[in-house]
Amino acid sequence: MQTYYITTPIYYINAQPHIGHSYTSIIADILARFRRFQGNKVFFLTGTDEHGQKIQRAAEEQGCSPQEFADDMVASFKKMGEALHISNDDFIRTTEERHTKTVQKLFSLIKENNDIYKGLYTGLYCVPCESFWSQTQLEEKKYCPDCSREVEELSEETYFFRLSKYAPIIQKHIKENPSFCEPEWKRNEILARLEEGVNDLSVSRTTFRWGIPVPHDDDHVIYVWFDALINYLSGINYFDENSPCQPLWPADLHLIGKEIAWFHAVIWPCMLMSAGIPLPQKVFSHGWLTIGGEKMSKSLGNSIDPFVITEKFTTDALRYYLSSQINFGSDGDYSEEKLVQKYNADLANCIGNLLNRTVSMIKKYFNCSLPRIEIEDNACQTLITSSRQLSKKIEESYHTLSLHEISKAINEVADASNSFIVQKEPWKVAKTDNEEYLQQIMLTLLYAIAEITLNLYPLIPTSAQKMWEILGFEDRLAESTYNRLQEKYINQQKWKVVPGEIPFPRLEL
Ligand code: MSP
């Protein structure tokens, strides 16, 4: 069985989750569900990034220990996953022992390879981003290019990682394997930065304690990014030969936001190369959710609470909007008006209406039950063919991560099905004695809706499940596969629809 290992970044826990975090998790969940539905053995990892000066300071402000602070905040991130119906297979916390051990092991491996050495670091550091910057990278010489906050000067004894040794190798790798770093604009940006030359990276700190100690040198804690990236190995217990997850490496996809691509597409693979570990297949950077063109973030005070949105509009409404409205890979402006509009147009009006009309007619004309018959009518055959081609078309969009194309393709089939009803006017056919023709029309619609439902599943799992039940099936979509369910509906001798509440009530602002 083909495996698929997908990860989200691990979230900083200094503030409550907002829908920027939800975006990464939702997209990763859609990809994970799609792969499982394809029959792949999927491992989907998410988690929390709990070390560093930022967390230590946040805990101090609250008058608690960093661990207490972390335990409290992690609960919110886990709750966010539940509220969004995220189907992760594990949740890694960087304060777990399995993580500490893995980080220390990797650090030691790299050091044994002579790629970590001690030196003195003087530099400009942004605490909220946990990043060092060179003078030339800074805005107006003192503000962080990522978050625009003032940087601090730090001077300390540190361990360095020989990033400069591996930079030319990763540069070559990216050039020769363009699919390793996507989308293209991000790849070009990274290649341009590599072209400028790369210094060795400071990977330990002595000025605070909240981190993983450097092996055999307790004065130092490991730099939080060096620590955090290793979650992708500790989450599958990589160094444990008996772990059933170990063979999942290399990861198929690290899904990340665009601001952390350098860490994932350059620093991380260089660390792996030094330790002799294979590189992940792909690092894909998505854009930001913006509000009026500005990145949504705690510091700007414009963040939107995912719990409020899912309560107000349902989880599937948020999932559908984020996966369909934003050109995946680019930034997208978030707005409730657009969420409601998109949901009402596609799900309530187009797909919900189609399901409602079809089921009502089958109830009225056939008492909910329709035997399988040969479909001879040309228009019926055309609609069936196009609906059965849907999954192939969508598969392509999943492979190229053109996620916004998916709902578009599904809605095209739903539109065609609604037009088919208008064109066939089944209510008129019902008044003739051509019952077989009416059966063909209704069966065709059921076939189309079954394909729409199965293809909607990764995007909006709860609603798709309800649709599947209205179509008369009891299977749990999350526990089955597309092929198995398609075969089932095609071959069943009799459809028995179960009229129920249509899962797409119109939303109001
Ligand atoms: N802890 C690091 C990641 C370490 S991974 C080894 C981190 N955490 S984060 O909480 O700041 O961000 C986590 C993810 O949320 C990133 O993919 C980031 O891009 C995403 N988002 C945070 N705000 C966002 C938006 N406003 N819009 C879209 N995604 C954004 O970075």
Short mmCIF file of C-alpha atoms in Angstrom, two decimals, residues 127-497:
data_model
loop_
_atom_site.label_atom_id
_atom_site.label_comp_id
_atom_site.label_asym_id
_atom_site.label_seq_id
_atom_site.Cartn_x
_atom_site.Cartn_y
_atom_site.Cartn_z
CA VAL A 127 12.36 37.47 19.65
CA PRO A 128 8.75 37.03 18.40
CA CYS A 129 9.99 35.38 15.17
CA GLU A 130 12.93 33.65 16.89
CA SER A 131 15.14 34.73 13.96
CA PHE A 132 18.51 36.36 13.51
CA TRP A 133 18.81 39.02 10.81
CA SER A 134 21.74 40.68 9.12
CA GLN A 135 21.85 44.47 9.08
CA THR A 136 21.12 44.56 5.35
CA GLN A 137 17.96 42.49 5.77
CA LEU A 138 16.41 44.87 8.29
CA GLU A 139 13.80 47.48 7.52
CA GLU A 140 15.09 50.96 8.39
CA LYS A 141 18.07 49.14 9.94
CA LYS A 142 16.22 48.03 13.08
CA TYR A 143 12.87 46.41 12.30
CA CYS A 144 12.27 42.73 11.57
CA PRO A 145 11.31 42.16 7.90
CA ASP A 146 8.71 39.57 8.92
CA CYS A 147 6.82 41.27 11.71
CA SER A 148 8.15 44.85 11.66
CA ARG A 149 9.01 44.80 15.35
CA GLU A 150 12.29 46.11 16.71
CA VAL A 151 15.14 43.57 16.84
CA GLU A 152 17.53 43.16 19.79
CA GLU A 153 21.29 42.88 19.71
CA LEU A 154 22.54 39.57 21.07
CA SER A 155 26.11 38.51 21.70
CA GLU A 156 26.79 35.08 23.08
CA GLU A 157 28.83 31.94 22.91
CA THR A 158 27.02 29.58 20.63
CA TYR A 159 27.21 26.38 18.67
CA PHE A 160 27.15 26.92 14.92
CA PHE A 161 25.81 24.57 12.30
CA ARG A 162 27.81 24.53 9.05
CA LEU A 163 24.95 25.71 6.89
CA SER A 164 27.44 27.29 4.48
CA LYS A 165 28.86 23.84 3.68
CA TYR A 166 25.49 22.44 2.62
CA ALA A 167 23.98 25.53 0.99
CA PRO A 168 25.49 24.84 -2.45
CA ILE A 169 24.24 21.25 -2.26
CA ILE A 170 20.67 22.25 -1.45
CA GLN A 171 20.85 24.94 -4.12
CA LYS A 172 21.72 22.27 -6.68
CA HIS A 173 19.02 19.98 -5.33
CA ILE A 174 16.35 22.66 -5.68
CA LYS A 175 17.47 23.52 -9.18
CA GLU A 176 17.48 19.90 -10.28
CA ASN A 177 14.23 18.98 -8.48
CA PRO A 178 11.92 21.94 -8.91
CA SER A 179 9.02 20.05 -7.36
CA PHE A 180 10.95 19.97 -4.05
CA CYS A 181 10.12 23.62 -3.39
CA GLU A 182 6.84 25.06 -4.61
CA PRO A 183 5.18 27.26 -5.77
CA GLU A 184 7.58 28.56 -8.40
CA TRP A 185 7.72 32.15 -7.09
CA LYS A 186 8.87 30.90 -3.70
CA ARG A 187 11.46 28.63 -5.29
CA ASN A 188 12.89 31.58 -7.22
CA GLU A 189 12.99 33.70 -4.09
CA ILE A 190 14.87 30.97 -2.19
CA LEU A 191 17.30 30.38 -5.04
CA ALA A 192 18.01 34.12 -5.22
CA ARG A 193 18.73 34.22 -1.48
CA LEU A 194 21.01 31.19 -1.76
CA GLU A 195 22.82 32.92 -4.60
CA GLU A 196 23.76 35.75 -2.21
CA GLY A 197 25.69 33.28 -0.03
CA VAL A 198 24.84 31.78 3.34
CA ASN A 199 26.52 32.03 6.75
CA ASP A 200 26.72 29.26 9.30
CA LEU A 201 23.72 29.17 11.60
CA SER A 202 23.78 29.76 15.33
CA VAL A 203 21.93 26.78 16.82
CA SER A 204 22.18 27.26 20.57
CA ARG A 205 21.44 29.93 23.19
CA THR A 206 22.81 30.63 26.66
CA THR A 207 20.67 33.64 27.61
CA PHE A 208 17.56 31.70 28.60
CA ARG A 209 16.70 28.20 29.77
CA TRP A 210 13.43 27.20 28.13
CA GLY A 211 14.64 24.75 25.52
CA ILE A 212 16.27 21.38 24.96
CA PRO A 213 19.76 21.23 26.50
CA VAL A 214 22.68 20.70 24.14
CA PRO A 215 23.98 17.16 24.82
CA HIS A 216 26.89 17.30 27.29
CA ASP A 217 26.74 21.10 27.61
CA ASP A 218 23.92 22.19 29.90
CA ASP A 219 24.78 25.88 29.59
CA HIS A 220 23.29 25.86 26.12
CA VAL A 221 19.76 25.18 24.95
CA ILE A 222 19.14 24.28 21.32
CA TYR A 223 17.84 27.07 19.05
CA VAL A 224 14.09 26.79 18.82
CA TRP A 225 13.96 26.42 15.03
CA PHE A 226 16.60 23.68 15.06
CA ASP A 227 14.52 21.99 17.75
CA ALA A 228 11.16 22.53 16.06
CA LEU A 229 12.04 21.24 12.59
CA ILE A 230 13.03 17.91 14.10
CA ASN A 231 9.39 17.32 15.10
CA TYR A 232 8.92 15.80 11.65
CA LEU A 233 11.23 12.97 12.75
CA SER A 234 10.21 12.71 16.40
CA GLY A 235 6.51 12.54 15.42
CA ILE A 236 7.20 9.22 13.69
CA ASN A 237 9.82 8.03 16.22
CA TYR A 238 12.35 8.00 13.42
CA PHE A 239 15.29 6.70 15.44
CA ASP A 240 13.30 3.83 16.89
CA GLU A 241 13.81 0.90 14.56
CA ASN A 242 10.78 -0.85 15.99
CA SER A 243 8.45 2.05 15.35
CA PRO A 244 5.79 1.14 12.78
CA CYS A 245 5.97 4.73 11.53
CA GLN A 246 9.69 4.82 10.85
CA PRO A 247 9.34 3.64 7.21
CA LEU A 248 7.14 6.66 6.51
CA TRP A 249 10.23 8.84 6.13
CA PRO A 250 10.92 10.76 3.92
CA ALA A 251 7.83 12.90 4.33
CA ASP A 252 5.82 13.38 1.16
CA LEU A 253 4.75 16.91 1.94
CA HIS A 254 5.63 19.62 4.42
CA LEU A 255 2.78 22.08 4.04
CA ILE A 256 3.81 25.48 5.39
CA GLY A 257 3.03 29.18 5.25
CA LYS A 258 5.22 31.21 2.93
CA GLU A 259 7.14 33.03 5.67
CA ILE A 260 8.79 29.86 6.94
CA ALA A 261 9.98 28.44 3.61
CA TRP A 262 13.66 29.25 4.22
CA PHE A 263 13.67 27.12 7.35
CA HIS A 264 11.95 24.22 5.60
CA ALA A 265 13.46 24.29 2.15
CA VAL A 266 17.04 25.24 3.14
CA ILE A 267 17.92 24.81 6.82
CA TRP A 268 15.97 21.60 7.41
CA PRO A 269 17.29 19.71 4.36
CA CYS A 270 20.85 20.83 5.22
CA MET A 271 20.45 19.42 8.73
CA LEU A 272 19.18 16.17 7.26
CA MET A 273 22.00 15.96 4.74
CA SER A 274 24.55 16.40 7.47
CA ALA A 275 22.97 13.54 9.43
CA GLY A 276 22.75 11.34 6.32
CA ILE A 277 18.95 11.26 6.34
CA PRO A 278 16.95 11.44 3.07
CA LEU A 279 15.22 14.71 2.23
CA PRO A 280 11.45 15.24 2.21
CA GLN A 281 9.79 15.06 -1.19
CA LYS A 282 8.17 18.45 -1.19
CA VAL A 283 7.90 21.70 0.73
CA PHE A 284 4.86 23.68 -0.40
CA SER A 285 4.29 27.24 0.80
CA HIS A 286 0.79 28.61 0.91
CA GLY A 287 -0.10 32.29 1.06
CA TRP A 288 -1.45 34.27 3.98
CA LEU A 289 -4.96 35.00 5.02
CA THR A 290 -5.15 38.73 5.08
CA ILE A 291 -7.65 41.23 6.41
CA GLY A 292 -7.88 44.28 4.22
CA GLY A 293 -4.56 43.25 2.66
CA GLU A 294 -2.69 42.85 5.99
CA LYS A 295 -1.53 39.50 7.37
CA MET A 296 -3.82 38.24 10.08
CA SER A 297 -1.84 37.98 13.29
CA LYS A 298 -2.05 38.48 17.00
CA SER A 299 0.36 41.40 16.96
CA LEU A 300 -1.75 43.35 14.46
CA GLY A 301 -4.84 42.68 16.54
CA ASN A 302 -6.83 41.60 13.49
CA SER A 303 -6.99 37.87 14.12
CA ILE A 304 -10.22 35.95 13.74
CA ASP A 305 -11.19 33.22 16.14
CA PRO A 306 -11.90 29.88 14.42
CA PHE A 307 -14.21 28.82 17.24
CA VAL A 308 -16.49 31.80 16.63
CA ILE A 309 -16.61 31.19 12.87
CA THR A 310 -17.33 27.48 13.10
CA GLU A 311 -20.03 28.10 15.71
CA LYS A 312 -21.62 30.78 13.61
CA PHE A 313 -21.38 29.20 10.15
CA THR A 314 -20.39 25.51 10.69
CA THR A 315 -17.02 23.88 10.22
CA ASP A 316 -17.77 22.79 6.68
CA ALA A 317 -18.64 26.35 5.66
CA LEU A 318 -15.19 27.52 6.80
CA ARG A 319 -13.44 24.53 5.22
CA TYR A 320 -15.27 25.04 1.95
CA TYR A 321 -14.58 28.74 1.82
CA LEU A 322 -10.86 28.46 2.60
CA SER A 323 -10.32 25.67 0.09
CA SER A 324 -12.42 27.10 -2.73
CA GLN A 325 -12.16 30.86 -2.63
CA ILE A 326 -8.41 31.34 -2.26
CA ASN A 327 -6.07 30.63 -5.10
CA PHE A 328 -3.90 28.12 -3.26
CA GLY A 329 -0.32 29.38 -2.99
CA SER A 330 -1.34 33.06 -3.13
CA ASP A 331 -2.57 35.35 -0.37
CA GLY A 332 -6.29 35.65 0.10
CA ASP A 333 -8.35 38.28 1.82
CA TYR A 334 -10.72 36.79 4.39
CA SER A 335 -14.23 38.13 4.63
CA GLU A 336 -17.41 36.80 6.19
CA GLU A 337 -19.47 38.25 3.33
CA LYS A 338 -17.48 36.18 0.85
CA LEU A 339 -17.73 33.08 3.02
CA VAL A 340 -21.50 33.37 3.19
CA GLN A 341 -21.82 34.21 -0.51
CA LYS A 342 -19.66 31.29 -1.62
CA TYR A 343 -21.43 28.84 0.66
CA ASN A 344 -24.90 29.95 -0.38
CA ALA A 345 -24.09 29.99 -4.09
CA ASP A 346 -22.29 26.65 -4.31
CA LEU A 347 -23.58 24.53 -1.47
CA ALA A 348 -27.02 25.84 -0.50
CA ASN A 349 -28.26 26.86 -3.95
CA CYS A 350 -26.48 24.62 -6.39
CA ILE A 351 -25.67 21.31 -4.66
CA GLY A 352 -28.20 21.44 -1.81
CA ASN A 353 -30.98 22.30 -4.20
CA LEU A 354 -30.00 19.53 -6.57
CA LEU A 355 -30.09 16.96 -3.79
CA ASN A 356 -33.35 18.29 -2.41
CA ARG A 357 -35.19 18.31 -5.73
CA THR A 358 -33.93 14.88 -6.72
CA VAL A 359 -34.79 13.19 -3.45
CA SER A 360 -38.22 14.86 -3.32
CA MET A 361 -39.05 13.65 -6.83
CA ILE A 362 -37.89 10.10 -6.10
CA LYS A 363 -40.02 10.14 -2.97
CA LYS A 364 -43.03 11.46 -4.84
CA TYR A 365 -42.82 9.35 -7.99
CA PHE A 366 -41.21 6.16 -6.71
CA ASN A 367 -41.82 6.10 -3.00
CA CYS A 368 -38.07 6.50 -2.39
CA SER A 369 -37.08 3.33 -4.14
CA LEU A 370 -35.59 3.01 -7.61
CA PRO A 371 -34.50 -0.26 -9.27
CA ARG A 372 -31.33 -0.33 -11.38
CA ILE A 373 -32.12 -0.22 -15.09
CA GLU A 374 -30.18 0.25 -18.32
CA ILE A 375 -29.58 3.91 -19.16
CA GLU A 376 -30.20 4.41 -22.86
CA ASP A 377 -31.06 8.08 -23.16
CA ASN A 378 -28.20 10.12 -24.66
CA ALA A 379 -28.46 13.13 -22.36
CA CYS A 380 -28.49 10.78 -19.37
CA GLN A 381 -25.40 9.00 -20.61
CA THR A 382 -23.61 12.32 -21.17
CA LEU A 383 -24.24 13.46 -17.60
CA ILE A 384 -23.17 10.11 -16.17
CA THR A 385 -19.96 10.16 -18.19
CA SER A 386 -19.05 13.68 -17.12
CA SER A 387 -19.78 12.95 -13.46
CA ARG A 388 -17.62 9.82 -13.56
CA GLN A 389 -14.78 11.82 -15.08
CA LEU A 390 -14.91 14.24 -12.17
CA SER A 391 -12.65 12.26 -9.85
CA LYS A 392 -9.90 11.92 -12.47
CA LYS A 393 -10.00 15.64 -13.14
CA ILE A 394 -9.87 16.40 -9.44
CA GLU A 395 -7.05 13.95 -8.84
CA GLU A 396 -4.93 16.07 -11.14
CA SER A 397 -5.79 19.20 -9.13
CA TYR A 398 -4.76 17.42 -5.92
CA HIS A 399 -1.46 16.38 -7.43
CA THR A 400 -0.63 19.89 -8.58
CA LEU A 401 -2.08 21.34 -5.36
CA SER A 402 -4.44 23.54 -7.40
CA LEU A 403 -6.95 23.10 -4.62
CA HIS A 404 -9.34 25.88 -5.62
CA GLU A 405 -9.97 23.94 -8.87
CA ILE A 406 -11.62 21.10 -6.96
CA SER A 407 -14.83 22.80 -5.85
CA LYS A 408 -15.03 24.45 -9.26
CA ALA A 409 -15.02 21.09 -11.04
CA ILE A 410 -17.60 19.67 -8.60
CA ASN A 411 -19.88 22.64 -9.11
CA GLU A 412 -19.67 22.27 -12.87
CA VAL A 413 -21.17 18.79 -12.56
CA ALA A 414 -23.81 20.07 -10.11
CA ASP A 415 -24.69 22.91 -12.51
CA ALA A 416 -24.94 20.46 -15.40
CA SER A 417 -27.23 18.27 -13.26
CA ASN A 418 -29.50 21.20 -12.40
CA SER A 419 -29.67 22.15 -16.09
CA PHE A 420 -30.45 18.52 -16.89
CA ILE A 421 -33.50 18.71 -14.60
CA VAL A 422 -34.67 21.90 -16.28
CA GLN A 423 -34.18 20.37 -19.69
CA LYS A 424 -35.83 17.01 -18.90
CA GLU A 425 -38.73 18.45 -16.88
CA PRO A 426 -39.33 15.20 -14.94
CA TRP A 427 -42.62 16.57 -13.55
CA LYS A 428 -43.98 16.52 -17.12
CA VAL A 429 -42.61 13.03 -17.80
CA ALA A 430 -44.35 11.90 -14.60
CA LYS A 431 -47.67 12.81 -16.15
CA THR A 432 -47.05 10.48 -19.13
CA ASP A 433 -47.00 6.71 -18.82
CA ASN A 434 -43.30 6.53 -19.71
CA GLU A 435 -42.19 5.36 -16.28
CA GLU A 436 -38.96 3.80 -17.48
CA TYR A 437 -37.81 7.09 -18.97
CA LEU A 438 -38.55 8.82 -15.66
CA GLN A 439 -36.53 6.13 -13.89
CA GLN A 440 -33.59 6.73 -16.21
CA ILE A 441 -33.69 10.46 -15.46
CA MET A 442 -33.82 9.93 -11.72
CA LEU A 443 -31.11 7.27 -11.70
CA THR A 444 -28.87 9.55 -13.73
CA LEU A 445 -29.31 12.27 -11.13
CA LEU A 446 -28.50 9.85 -8.33
CA TYR A 447 -25.35 8.74 -10.12
CA ALA A 448 -24.26 12.35 -10.53
CA ILE A 449 -25.03 13.23 -6.91
CA ALA A 450 -23.13 10.16 -5.69
CA GLU A 451 -20.03 11.36 -7.56
CA ILE A 452 -20.50 14.90 -6.26
CA THR A 453 -20.78 13.56 -2.71
CA LEU A 454 -17.71 11.35 -2.87
CA ASN A 455 -15.64 14.12 -4.39
CA LEU A 456 -16.84 16.62 -1.81
CA TYR A 457 -15.83 14.36 1.05
CA PRO A 458 -12.25 15.59 1.68
CA LEU A 459 -13.40 19.22 1.61
CA ILE A 460 -16.53 18.98 3.73
CA PRO A 461 -16.54 15.58 5.43
CA THR A 462 -19.54 16.11 7.72
CA SER A 463 -21.89 17.34 5.01
CA ALA A 464 -20.72 14.71 2.53
CA GLN A 465 -21.46 12.04 5.13
CA LYS A 466 -25.01 13.36 5.51
CA MET A 467 -25.47 13.44 1.74
CA TRP A 468 -24.28 9.84 1.50
CA GLU A 469 -26.83 8.81 4.11
CA ILE A 470 -29.63 10.61 2.27
CA LEU A 471 -28.57 8.65 -0.82
CA GLY A 472 -29.39 5.57 1.24
CA PHE A 473 -25.97 4.31 2.37
CA GLU A 474 -24.69 3.61 5.84
CA ASP A 475 -20.92 3.51 5.20
CA ARG A 476 -18.64 5.84 7.15
CA LEU A 477 -16.86 7.75 4.40
CA ALA A 478 -13.86 8.27 6.67
CA GLU A 479 -13.40 4.53 6.90
CA SER A 480 -13.86 3.61 3.27
CA THR A 481 -12.34 4.41 -0.09
CA TYR A 482 -13.59 6.15 -3.17
CA ASN A 483 -13.23 3.05 -5.35
CA ARG A 484 -15.07 0.80 -2.93
CA LEU A 485 -17.99 3.21 -2.60
CA GLN A 486 -18.19 3.94 -6.30
CA GLU A 487 -18.34 0.24 -7.05
CA LYS A 488 -21.03 -0.13 -4.42
CA TYR A 489 -23.37 2.49 -5.78
CA ILE A 490 -22.85 1.47 -9.40
CA ASN A 491 -23.61 -2.17 -8.73
CA GLN A 492 -26.45 -1.97 -6.29
CA GLN A 493 -29.70 -3.40 -7.65
CA LYS A 494 -32.00 -0.94 -5.96
CA TRP A 495 -31.55 2.63 -4.68
CA LYS A 496 -33.43 3.48 -1.57
CA VAL A 497 -33.08 7.14 -0.75
#
